[in-house]
Amino acid sequence: MLEKIVTLILIAGVLAGCATSQRPIATEDCLIERADQWDMYRIDGVIELNHDQLSFRKNIVIRKTPERFRIDIFDTGLFGAKPTPFLTVYREDEILIRDTEGTRTADPLTDSLYIQWAGQLSTLADVIRQNYHEILHNWKLEEYGLVYDFSYNYQLESITSTDGNRMLEFEYADDDRLSRIRYRENGMIVIDIIIDKMSFDPLRVNELNNTNQRK
């Protein structure tokens, strides 16, 4: 009977390691669970953006499936009408951007902010799965000019460029829920997303076609 109780306590400890901020027993399953969460999710919240001449605070929805990644930023409709996205960032085979002037392929020179941000978020699950041995033992990964830092229970804490000029920060509430994402350039907060809800239920991401390419 005593052996059974000890076994149950050990199992509970391993499970709690994925759900608390205390240092867990290092298990591959815990880390893979984190990767799965970054592979299919929906985030609803509010975004504050300050970049060059662009500054706003608006509603945001981020959707991710294994095949597609999409960010929609919404203007509030008149008198509570259904909002429509005034800015969409979409990634499948390439990164597309749709704004008030039409849809275009992201330009590395003029759209670097969206390329950096969308590129890092959309590939997180694959990065974790492909490098789980290193992350499992070091709680850190350096790859392709980026440094990924994880907490002791394998929550992603930050993604930083090796020159330190760009950083994505992830904050979590006491209940282990992702509550905030910040993007910094040269120490300044450029994007600040306050998350109202994050779900992991099966979902569909509508395709964005580059059929209305602007001149």
PDB file of C-alpha atoms in Angstrom, residues 14-100:
ATOM      1  CA  VAL A  14       5.749  14.686 -12.959  1.00  0.00           C
ATOM      2  CA  LEU A  15       2.350  15.911 -14.140  1.00  0.00           C
ATOM      3  CA  ALA A  16       2.572  19.017 -11.967  1.00  0.00           C
ATOM      4  CA  GLY A  17       5.934  19.828 -13.498  1.00  0.00           C
ATOM      5  CA  CYS A  18       4.240  20.793 -16.766  1.00  0.00           C
ATOM      6  CA  ALA A  19       1.653  22.936 -15.019  1.00  0.00           C
ATOM      7  CA  THR A  20       3.578  24.878 -12.363  1.00  0.00           C
ATOM      8  CA  SER A  21       6.518  27.211 -12.248  1.00  0.00           C
ATOM      9  CA  GLN A  22       8.555  24.934  -9.978  1.00  0.00           C
ATOM     10  CA  ARG A  23      11.468  22.952 -11.393  1.00  0.00           C
ATOM     11  CA  PRO A  24      10.006  19.682 -12.753  1.00  0.00           C
ATOM     12  CA  ILE A  25      11.398  16.254 -13.332  1.00  0.00           C
ATOM     13  CA  ALA A  26      12.895  16.597 -16.817  1.00  0.00           C
ATOM     14  CA  THR A  27      10.676  14.583 -19.142  1.00  0.00           C
ATOM     15  CA  GLU A  28      10.420  14.531 -22.898  1.00  0.00           C
ATOM     16  CA  ASP A  29       6.624  14.249 -22.698  1.00  0.00           C
ATOM     17  CA  CYS A  30       6.354  17.569 -20.899  1.00  0.00           C
ATOM     18  CA  LEU A  31       8.348  19.376 -23.585  1.00  0.00           C
ATOM     19  CA  ILE A  32       6.482  17.695 -26.444  1.00  0.00           C
ATOM     20  CA  GLU A  33       3.238  18.805 -24.816  1.00  0.00           C
ATOM     21  CA  ARG A  34       4.484  22.375 -24.995  1.00  0.00           C
ATOM     22  CA  ALA A  35       5.339  21.924 -28.687  1.00  0.00           C
ATOM     23  CA  ASP A  36       1.858  20.571 -29.403  1.00  0.00           C
ATOM     24  CA  GLN A  37       0.316  23.655 -27.798  1.00  0.00           C
ATOM     25  CA  TRP A  38       2.233  25.901 -30.214  1.00  0.00           C
ATOM     26  CA  ASP A  39       1.079  23.829 -33.197  1.00  0.00           C
ATOM     27  CA  MET A  40      -2.669  24.502 -32.977  1.00  0.00           C
ATOM     28  CA  TYR A  41      -4.174  27.393 -31.074  1.00  0.00           C
ATOM     29  CA  ARG A  42      -6.281  30.520 -31.214  1.00  0.00           C
ATOM     30  CA  ILE A  43      -5.456  33.737 -29.375  1.00  0.00           C
ATOM     31  CA  ASP A  44      -7.956  36.570 -28.843  1.00  0.00           C
ATOM     32  CA  GLY A  45      -6.782  39.823 -27.338  1.00  0.00           C
ATOM     33  CA  VAL A  46      -5.744  43.439 -27.782  1.00  0.00           C
ATOM     34  CA  ILE A  47      -2.621  44.645 -29.590  1.00  0.00           C
ATOM     35  CA  GLU A  48      -0.761  47.906 -29.104  1.00  0.00           C
ATOM     36  CA  LEU A  49       1.671  48.661 -31.920  1.00  0.00           C
ATOM     37  CA  ASN A  50       4.153  51.513 -32.251  1.00  0.00           C
ATOM     38  CA  HIS A  51       6.461  51.266 -35.261  1.00  0.00           C
ATOM     39  CA  ASP A  52       7.756  54.063 -37.487  1.00  0.00           C
ATOM     40  CA  GLN A  53       4.709  56.201 -38.310  1.00  0.00           C
ATOM     41  CA  LEU A  54       2.203  53.490 -37.361  1.00  0.00           C
ATOM     42  CA  SER A  55       0.591  53.555 -33.906  1.00  0.00           C
ATOM     43  CA  PHE A  56      -2.674  51.925 -32.788  1.00  0.00           C
ATOM     44  CA  ARG A  57      -4.502  49.842 -30.181  1.00  0.00           C
ATOM     45  CA  LYS A  58      -6.910  47.328 -31.681  1.00  0.00           C
ATOM     46  CA  ASN A  59      -8.385  43.841 -31.354  1.00  0.00           C
ATOM     47  CA  ILE A  60      -6.322  40.900 -32.600  1.00  0.00           C
ATOM     48  CA  VAL A  61      -6.953  37.244 -33.399  1.00  0.00           C
ATOM     49  CA  ILE A  62      -4.080  34.823 -34.020  1.00  0.00           C
ATOM     50  CA  ARG A  63      -4.826  31.378 -35.439  1.00  0.00           C
ATOM     51  CA  LYS A  64      -2.359  28.536 -35.952  1.00  0.00           C
ATOM     52  CA  THR A  65      -2.713  25.034 -37.386  1.00  0.00           C
ATOM     53  CA  PRO A  66       0.079  22.683 -38.508  1.00  0.00           C
ATOM     54  CA  GLU A  67      -0.390  23.974 -42.068  1.00  0.00           C
ATOM     55  CA  ARG A  68      -1.310  27.653 -41.708  1.00  0.00           C
ATOM     56  CA  PHE A  69      -0.713  30.711 -39.533  1.00  0.00           C
ATOM     57  CA  ARG A  70      -2.801  33.869 -39.611  1.00  0.00           C
ATOM     58  CA  ILE A  71      -2.946  37.158 -37.706  1.00  0.00           C
ATOM     59  CA  ASP A  72      -5.993  39.417 -38.111  1.00  0.00           C
ATOM     60  CA  ILE A  73      -6.059  42.914 -36.611  1.00  0.00           C
ATOM     61  CA  PHE A  74      -9.513  44.486 -36.509  1.00  0.00           C
ATOM     62  CA  ASP A  75     -11.044  47.914 -36.695  1.00  0.00           C
ATOM     63  CA  THR A  76     -14.196  48.099 -34.593  1.00  0.00           C
ATOM     64  CA  GLY A  77     -17.267  48.358 -36.793  1.00  0.00           C
ATOM     65  CA  LEU A  78     -19.541  51.378 -36.657  1.00  0.00           C
ATOM     66  CA  PHE A  79     -22.061  51.173 -33.779  1.00  0.00           C
ATOM     67  CA  GLY A  80     -20.967  47.651 -32.903  1.00  0.00           C
ATOM     68  CA  ALA A  81     -21.179  46.257 -36.435  1.00  0.00           C
ATOM     69  CA  LYS A  82     -19.205  43.130 -37.228  1.00  0.00           C
ATOM     70  CA  PRO A  83     -15.522  44.066 -37.345  1.00  0.00           C
ATOM     71  CA  THR A  84     -13.435  43.394 -40.426  1.00  0.00           C
ATOM     72  CA  PRO A  85      -9.639  43.009 -40.500  1.00  0.00           C
ATOM     73  CA  PHE A  86      -7.774  46.080 -41.676  1.00  0.00           C
ATOM     74  CA  LEU A  87      -4.467  44.174 -41.473  1.00  0.00           C
ATOM     75  CA  THR A  88      -3.830  40.453 -42.021  1.00  0.00           C
ATOM     76  CA  VAL A  89      -0.516  38.597 -41.881  1.00  0.00           C
ATOM     77  CA  TYR A  90      -0.695  35.082 -43.309  1.00  0.00           C
ATOM     78  CA  ARG A  91       1.879  32.319 -43.646  1.00  0.00           C
ATOM     79  CA  GLU A  92       1.664  29.029 -45.493  1.00  0.00           C
ATOM     80  CA  ASP A  93       4.304  28.629 -48.202  1.00  0.00           C
ATOM     81  CA  GLU A  94       5.211  32.317 -47.954  1.00  0.00           C
ATOM     82  CA  ILE A  95       4.253  35.311 -45.836  1.00  0.00           C
ATOM     83  CA  LEU A  96       1.445  37.436 -47.299  1.00  0.00           C
ATOM     84  CA  ILE A  97       0.185  40.763 -46.016  1.00  0.00           C
ATOM     85  CA  ARG A  98      -3.232  42.247 -46.707  1.00  0.00           C
ATOM     86  CA  ASP A  99      -3.944  45.859 -45.788  1.00  0.00           C
ATOM     87  CA  THR A 100      -6.195  48.622 -47.081  1.00  0.00           C
TER      88      THR A 100
END
